[in-house]
mmCIF file with all atom_site columns, C-alpha atoms in Angstrom:
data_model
loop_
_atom_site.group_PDB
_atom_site.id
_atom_site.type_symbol
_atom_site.label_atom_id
_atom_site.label_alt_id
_atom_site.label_comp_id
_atom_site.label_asym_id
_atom_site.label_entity_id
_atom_site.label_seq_id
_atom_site.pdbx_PDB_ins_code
_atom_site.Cartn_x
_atom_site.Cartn_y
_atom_site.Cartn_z
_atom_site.occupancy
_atom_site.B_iso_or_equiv
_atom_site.pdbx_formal_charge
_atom_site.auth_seq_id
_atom_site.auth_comp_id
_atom_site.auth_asym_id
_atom_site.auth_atom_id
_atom_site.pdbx_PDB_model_num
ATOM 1   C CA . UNK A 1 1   ? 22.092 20.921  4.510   1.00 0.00 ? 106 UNK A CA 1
ATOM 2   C CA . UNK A 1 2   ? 20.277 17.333  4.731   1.00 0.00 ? 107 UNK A CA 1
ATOM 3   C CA . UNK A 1 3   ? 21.076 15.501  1.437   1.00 0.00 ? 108 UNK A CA 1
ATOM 4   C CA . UNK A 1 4   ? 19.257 11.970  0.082   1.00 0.00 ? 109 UNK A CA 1
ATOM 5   C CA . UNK A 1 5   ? 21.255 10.119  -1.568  1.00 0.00 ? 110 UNK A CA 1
ATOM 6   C CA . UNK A 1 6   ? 20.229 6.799   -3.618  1.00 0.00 ? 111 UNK A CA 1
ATOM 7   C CA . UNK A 1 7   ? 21.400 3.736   -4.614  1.00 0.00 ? 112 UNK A CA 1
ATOM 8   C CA . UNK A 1 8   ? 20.075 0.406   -5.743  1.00 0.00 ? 113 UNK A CA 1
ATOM 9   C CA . UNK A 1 9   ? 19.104 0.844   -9.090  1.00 0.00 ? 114 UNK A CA 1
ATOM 10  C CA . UNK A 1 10  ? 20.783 -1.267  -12.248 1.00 0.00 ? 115 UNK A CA 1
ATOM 11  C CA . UNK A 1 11  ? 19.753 -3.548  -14.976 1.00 0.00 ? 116 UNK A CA 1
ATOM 12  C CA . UNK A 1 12  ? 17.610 -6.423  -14.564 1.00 0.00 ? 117 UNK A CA 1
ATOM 13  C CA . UNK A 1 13  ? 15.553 -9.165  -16.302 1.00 0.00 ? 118 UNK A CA 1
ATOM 14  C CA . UNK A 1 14  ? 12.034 -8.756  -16.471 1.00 0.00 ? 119 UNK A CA 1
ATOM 15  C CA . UNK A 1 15  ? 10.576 -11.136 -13.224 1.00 0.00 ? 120 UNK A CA 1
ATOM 16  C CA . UNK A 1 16  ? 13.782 -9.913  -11.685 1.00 0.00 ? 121 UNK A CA 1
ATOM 17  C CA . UNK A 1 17  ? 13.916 -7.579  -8.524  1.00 0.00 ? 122 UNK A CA 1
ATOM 18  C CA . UNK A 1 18  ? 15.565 -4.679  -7.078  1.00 0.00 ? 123 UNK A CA 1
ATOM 19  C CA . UNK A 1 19  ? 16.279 -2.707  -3.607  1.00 0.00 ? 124 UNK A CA 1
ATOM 20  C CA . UNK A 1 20  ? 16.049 0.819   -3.861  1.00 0.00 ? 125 UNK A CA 1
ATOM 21  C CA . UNK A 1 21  ? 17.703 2.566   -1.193  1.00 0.00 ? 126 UNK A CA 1
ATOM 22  C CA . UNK A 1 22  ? 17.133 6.207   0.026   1.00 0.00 ? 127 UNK A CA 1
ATOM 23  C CA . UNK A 1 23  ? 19.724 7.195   2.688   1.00 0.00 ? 128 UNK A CA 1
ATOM 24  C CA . UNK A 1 24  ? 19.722 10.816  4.530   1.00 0.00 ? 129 UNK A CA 1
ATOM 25  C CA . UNK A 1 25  ? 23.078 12.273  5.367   1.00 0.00 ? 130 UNK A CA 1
ATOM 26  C CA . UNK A 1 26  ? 21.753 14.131  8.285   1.00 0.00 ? 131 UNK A CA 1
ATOM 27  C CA . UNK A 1 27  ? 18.575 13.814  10.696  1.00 0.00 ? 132 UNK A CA 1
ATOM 28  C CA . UNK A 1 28  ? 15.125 15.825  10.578  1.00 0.00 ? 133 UNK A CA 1
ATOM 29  C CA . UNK A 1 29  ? 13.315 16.669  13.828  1.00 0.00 ? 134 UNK A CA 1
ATOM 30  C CA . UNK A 1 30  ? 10.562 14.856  12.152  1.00 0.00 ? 135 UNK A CA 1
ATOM 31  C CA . UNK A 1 31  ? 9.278  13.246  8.759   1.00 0.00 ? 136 UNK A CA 1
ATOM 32  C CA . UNK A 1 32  ? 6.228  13.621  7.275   1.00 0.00 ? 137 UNK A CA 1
ATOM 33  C CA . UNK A 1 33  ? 6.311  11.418  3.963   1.00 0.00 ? 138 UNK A CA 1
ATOM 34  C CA . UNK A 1 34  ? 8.426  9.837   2.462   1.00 0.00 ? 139 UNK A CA 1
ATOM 35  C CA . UNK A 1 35  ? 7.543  8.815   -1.428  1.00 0.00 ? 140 UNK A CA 1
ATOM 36  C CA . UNK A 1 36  ? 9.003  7.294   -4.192  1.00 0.00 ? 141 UNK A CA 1
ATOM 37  C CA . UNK A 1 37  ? 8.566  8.894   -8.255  1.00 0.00 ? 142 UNK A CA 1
ATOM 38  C CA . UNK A 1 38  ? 9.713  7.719   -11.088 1.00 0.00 ? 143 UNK A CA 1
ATOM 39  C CA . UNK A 1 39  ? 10.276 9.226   -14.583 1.00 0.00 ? 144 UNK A CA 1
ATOM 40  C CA . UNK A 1 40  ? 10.101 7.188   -18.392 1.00 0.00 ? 145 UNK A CA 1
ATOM 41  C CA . UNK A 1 41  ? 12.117 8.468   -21.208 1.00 0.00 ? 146 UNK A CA 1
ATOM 42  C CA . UNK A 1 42  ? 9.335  11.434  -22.656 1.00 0.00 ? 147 UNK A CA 1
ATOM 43  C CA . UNK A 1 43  ? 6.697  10.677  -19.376 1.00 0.00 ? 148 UNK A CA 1
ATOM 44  C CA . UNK A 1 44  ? 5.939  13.208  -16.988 1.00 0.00 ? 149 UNK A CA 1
ATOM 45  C CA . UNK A 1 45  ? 7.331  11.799  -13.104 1.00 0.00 ? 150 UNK A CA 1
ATOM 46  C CA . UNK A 1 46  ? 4.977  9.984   -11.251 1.00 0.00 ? 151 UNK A CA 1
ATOM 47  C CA . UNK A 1 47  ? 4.512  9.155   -8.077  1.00 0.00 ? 152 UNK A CA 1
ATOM 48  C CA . UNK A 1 48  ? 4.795  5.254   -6.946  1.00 0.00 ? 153 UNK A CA 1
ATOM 49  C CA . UNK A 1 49  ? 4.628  4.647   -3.395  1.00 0.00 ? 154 UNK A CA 1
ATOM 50  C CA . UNK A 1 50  ? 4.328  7.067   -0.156  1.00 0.00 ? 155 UNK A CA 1
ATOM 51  C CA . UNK A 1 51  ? 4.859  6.281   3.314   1.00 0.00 ? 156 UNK A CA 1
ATOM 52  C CA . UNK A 1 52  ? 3.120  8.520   5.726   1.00 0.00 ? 157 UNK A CA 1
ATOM 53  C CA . UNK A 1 53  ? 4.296  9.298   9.206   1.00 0.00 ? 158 UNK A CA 1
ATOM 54  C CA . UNK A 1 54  ? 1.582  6.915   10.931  1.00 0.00 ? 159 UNK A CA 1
ATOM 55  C CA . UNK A 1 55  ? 3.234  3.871   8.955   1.00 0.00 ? 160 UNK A CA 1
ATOM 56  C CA . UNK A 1 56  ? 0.296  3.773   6.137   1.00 0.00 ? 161 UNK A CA 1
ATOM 57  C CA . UNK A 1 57  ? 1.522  3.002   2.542   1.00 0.00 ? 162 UNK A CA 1
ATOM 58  C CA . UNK A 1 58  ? -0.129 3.787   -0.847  1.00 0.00 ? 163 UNK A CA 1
ATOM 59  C CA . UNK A 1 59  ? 1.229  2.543   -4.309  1.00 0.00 ? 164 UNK A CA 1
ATOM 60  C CA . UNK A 1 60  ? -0.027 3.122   -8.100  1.00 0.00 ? 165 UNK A CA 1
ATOM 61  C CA . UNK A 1 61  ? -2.394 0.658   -9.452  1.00 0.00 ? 166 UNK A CA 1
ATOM 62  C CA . UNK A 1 62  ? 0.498  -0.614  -11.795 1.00 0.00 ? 167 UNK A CA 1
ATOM 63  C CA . UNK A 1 63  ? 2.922  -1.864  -9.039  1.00 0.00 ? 168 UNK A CA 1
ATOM 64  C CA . UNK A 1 64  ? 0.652  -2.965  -6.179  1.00 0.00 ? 169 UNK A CA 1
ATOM 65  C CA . UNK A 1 65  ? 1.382  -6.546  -5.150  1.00 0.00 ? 170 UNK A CA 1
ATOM 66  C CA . UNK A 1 66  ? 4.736  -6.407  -6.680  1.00 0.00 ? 171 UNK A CA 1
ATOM 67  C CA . UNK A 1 67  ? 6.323  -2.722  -4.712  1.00 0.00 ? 172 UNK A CA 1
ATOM 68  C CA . UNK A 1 68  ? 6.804  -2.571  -1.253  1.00 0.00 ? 173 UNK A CA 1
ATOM 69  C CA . UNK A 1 69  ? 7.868  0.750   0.392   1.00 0.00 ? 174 UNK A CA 1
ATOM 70  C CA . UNK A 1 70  ? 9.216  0.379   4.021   1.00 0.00 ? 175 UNK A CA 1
ATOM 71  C CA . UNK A 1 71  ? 12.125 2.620   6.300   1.00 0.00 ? 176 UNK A CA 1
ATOM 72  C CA . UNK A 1 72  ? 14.681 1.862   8.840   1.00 0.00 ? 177 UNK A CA 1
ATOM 73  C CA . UNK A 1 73  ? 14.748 4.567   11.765  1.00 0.00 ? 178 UNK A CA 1
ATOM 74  C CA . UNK A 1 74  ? 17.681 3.555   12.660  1.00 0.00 ? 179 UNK A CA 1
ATOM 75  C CA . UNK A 1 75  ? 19.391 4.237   9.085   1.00 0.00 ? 180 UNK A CA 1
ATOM 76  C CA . UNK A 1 76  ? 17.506 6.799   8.567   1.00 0.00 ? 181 UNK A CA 1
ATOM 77  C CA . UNK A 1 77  ? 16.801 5.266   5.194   1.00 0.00 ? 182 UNK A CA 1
ATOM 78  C CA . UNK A 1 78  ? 13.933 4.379   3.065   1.00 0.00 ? 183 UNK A CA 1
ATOM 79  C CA . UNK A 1 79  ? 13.559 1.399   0.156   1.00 0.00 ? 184 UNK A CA 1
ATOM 80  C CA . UNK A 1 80  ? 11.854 0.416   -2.397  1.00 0.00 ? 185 UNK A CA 1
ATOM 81  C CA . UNK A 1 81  ? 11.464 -3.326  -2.720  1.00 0.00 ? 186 UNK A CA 1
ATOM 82  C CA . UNK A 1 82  ? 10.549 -3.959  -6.470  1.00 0.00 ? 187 UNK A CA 1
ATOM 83  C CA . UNK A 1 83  ? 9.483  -7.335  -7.451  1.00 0.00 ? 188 UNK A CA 1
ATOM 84  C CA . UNK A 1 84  ? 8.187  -8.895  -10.656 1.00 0.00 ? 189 UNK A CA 1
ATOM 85  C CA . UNK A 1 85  ? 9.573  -6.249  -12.310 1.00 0.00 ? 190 UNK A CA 1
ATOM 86  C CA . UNK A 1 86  ? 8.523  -5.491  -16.192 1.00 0.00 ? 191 UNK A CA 1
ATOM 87  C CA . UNK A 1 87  ? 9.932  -3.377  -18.962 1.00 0.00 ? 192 UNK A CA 1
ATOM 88  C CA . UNK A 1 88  ? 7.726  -0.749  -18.654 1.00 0.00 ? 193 UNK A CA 1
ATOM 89  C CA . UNK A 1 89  ? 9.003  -0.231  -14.590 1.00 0.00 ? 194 UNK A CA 1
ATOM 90  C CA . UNK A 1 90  ? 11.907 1.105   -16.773 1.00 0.00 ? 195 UNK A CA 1
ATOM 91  C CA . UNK A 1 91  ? 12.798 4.763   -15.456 1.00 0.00 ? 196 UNK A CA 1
ATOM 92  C CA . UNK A 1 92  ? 14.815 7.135   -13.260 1.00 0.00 ? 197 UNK A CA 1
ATOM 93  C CA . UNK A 1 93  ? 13.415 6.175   -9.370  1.00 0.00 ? 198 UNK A CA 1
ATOM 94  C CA . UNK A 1 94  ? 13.722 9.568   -7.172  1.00 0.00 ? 199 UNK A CA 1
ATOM 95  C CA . UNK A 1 95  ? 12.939 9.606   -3.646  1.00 0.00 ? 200 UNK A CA 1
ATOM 96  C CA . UNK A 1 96  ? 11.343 12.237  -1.762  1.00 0.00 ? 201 UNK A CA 1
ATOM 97  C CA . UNK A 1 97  ? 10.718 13.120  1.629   1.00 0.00 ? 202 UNK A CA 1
ATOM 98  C CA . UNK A 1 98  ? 8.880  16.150  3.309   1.00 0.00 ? 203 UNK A CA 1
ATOM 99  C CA . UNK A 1 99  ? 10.538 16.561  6.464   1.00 0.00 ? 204 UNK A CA 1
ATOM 100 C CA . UNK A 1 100 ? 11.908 19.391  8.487   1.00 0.00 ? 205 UNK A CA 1
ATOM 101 C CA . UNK A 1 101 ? 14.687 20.248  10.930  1.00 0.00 ? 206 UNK A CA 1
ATOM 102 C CA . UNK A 1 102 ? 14.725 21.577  14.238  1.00 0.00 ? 207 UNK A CA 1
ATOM 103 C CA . UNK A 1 103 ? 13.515 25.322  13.929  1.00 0.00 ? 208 UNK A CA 1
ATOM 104 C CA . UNK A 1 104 ? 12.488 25.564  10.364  1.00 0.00 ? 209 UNK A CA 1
ATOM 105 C CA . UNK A 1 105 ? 9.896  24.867  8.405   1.00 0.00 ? 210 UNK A CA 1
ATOM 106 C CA . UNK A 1 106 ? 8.510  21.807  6.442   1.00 0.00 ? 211 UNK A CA 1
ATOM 107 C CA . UNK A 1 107 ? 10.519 21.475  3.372   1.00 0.00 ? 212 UNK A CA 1
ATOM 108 C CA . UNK A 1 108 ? 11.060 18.577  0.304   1.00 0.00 ? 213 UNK A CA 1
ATOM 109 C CA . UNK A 1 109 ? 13.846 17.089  0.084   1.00 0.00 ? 214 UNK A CA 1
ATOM 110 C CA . UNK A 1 110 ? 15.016 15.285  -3.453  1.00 0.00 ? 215 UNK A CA 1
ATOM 111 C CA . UNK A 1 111 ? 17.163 12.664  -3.960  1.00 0.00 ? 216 UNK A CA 1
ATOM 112 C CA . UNK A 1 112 ? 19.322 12.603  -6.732  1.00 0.00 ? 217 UNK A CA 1
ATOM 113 C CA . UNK A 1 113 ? 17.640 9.615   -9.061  1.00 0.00 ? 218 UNK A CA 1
ATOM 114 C CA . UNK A 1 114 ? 18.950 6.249   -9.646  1.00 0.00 ? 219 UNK A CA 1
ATOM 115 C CA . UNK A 1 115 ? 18.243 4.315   -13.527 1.00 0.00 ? 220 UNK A CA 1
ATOM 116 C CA . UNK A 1 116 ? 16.632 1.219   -12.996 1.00 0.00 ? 221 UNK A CA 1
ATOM 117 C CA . UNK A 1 117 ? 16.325 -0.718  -16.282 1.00 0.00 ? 222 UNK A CA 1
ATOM 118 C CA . UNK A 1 118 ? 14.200 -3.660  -17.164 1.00 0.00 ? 223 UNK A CA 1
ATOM 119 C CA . UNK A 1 119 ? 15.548 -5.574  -20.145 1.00 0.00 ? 224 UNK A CA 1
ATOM 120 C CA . UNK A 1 120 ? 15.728 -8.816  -21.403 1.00 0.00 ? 225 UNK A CA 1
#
């Protein structure tokens, strides 16, 4: 069983920034997205940033210019470069890939969540 595991998140100053990183403990036979969510304190989970297969990104109004999604084949690993960060970029930051291994089926895979905090 492939698990994603984060890490990366913490407590920073507003303006501050912060490397998300989404690492998978074992390999797909391919990857169709990979996407970043986050959840407030009482907010439903929304989605951030994806990165498609082809390389094409697409953020939420509220962090473009300041989010950069991006993955390392070789790490098998995707981040989440937050910049600029403000207090209201406060939440639990889950990754999420759709992916599948050799002779199954396309499945999501969840990682775990990681706080990220935005305090003065």
């Amino acid at each position: 069983q492939v698990q994603l595991v984060e890490s990366g998140g913490g407590l920073v100053q507003p303006g501050g920034s912060l490397r998300l990183s989404c690492a998978a403990s074992g390999r797909f036979f391919s990857i169709n997205i990979m996407r970043w969510y986050r959840q407030a304190p009482g907010k439903e989970r929304e989605l951030v940033a994806v990165l498609m297969s082809g390389g094409s990104t697409q953020y939420v109004d509220s962090v473009k210019g300041r989010f950069t999604i991006s993955r390392d084949n070789a790490k098998n690993t995707v981040y989440l470069q937050m910049d600029s960060l403000k207090v209201e970029d406060t939440a639990v930051y889950y990754c999420n890939w759709n992916a599948r291994r050799l002779y199954t089926s396309n499945s999501d895979y969840w990682g775990q969540g990681t706080q990220v905090t935005v305090s003065s």
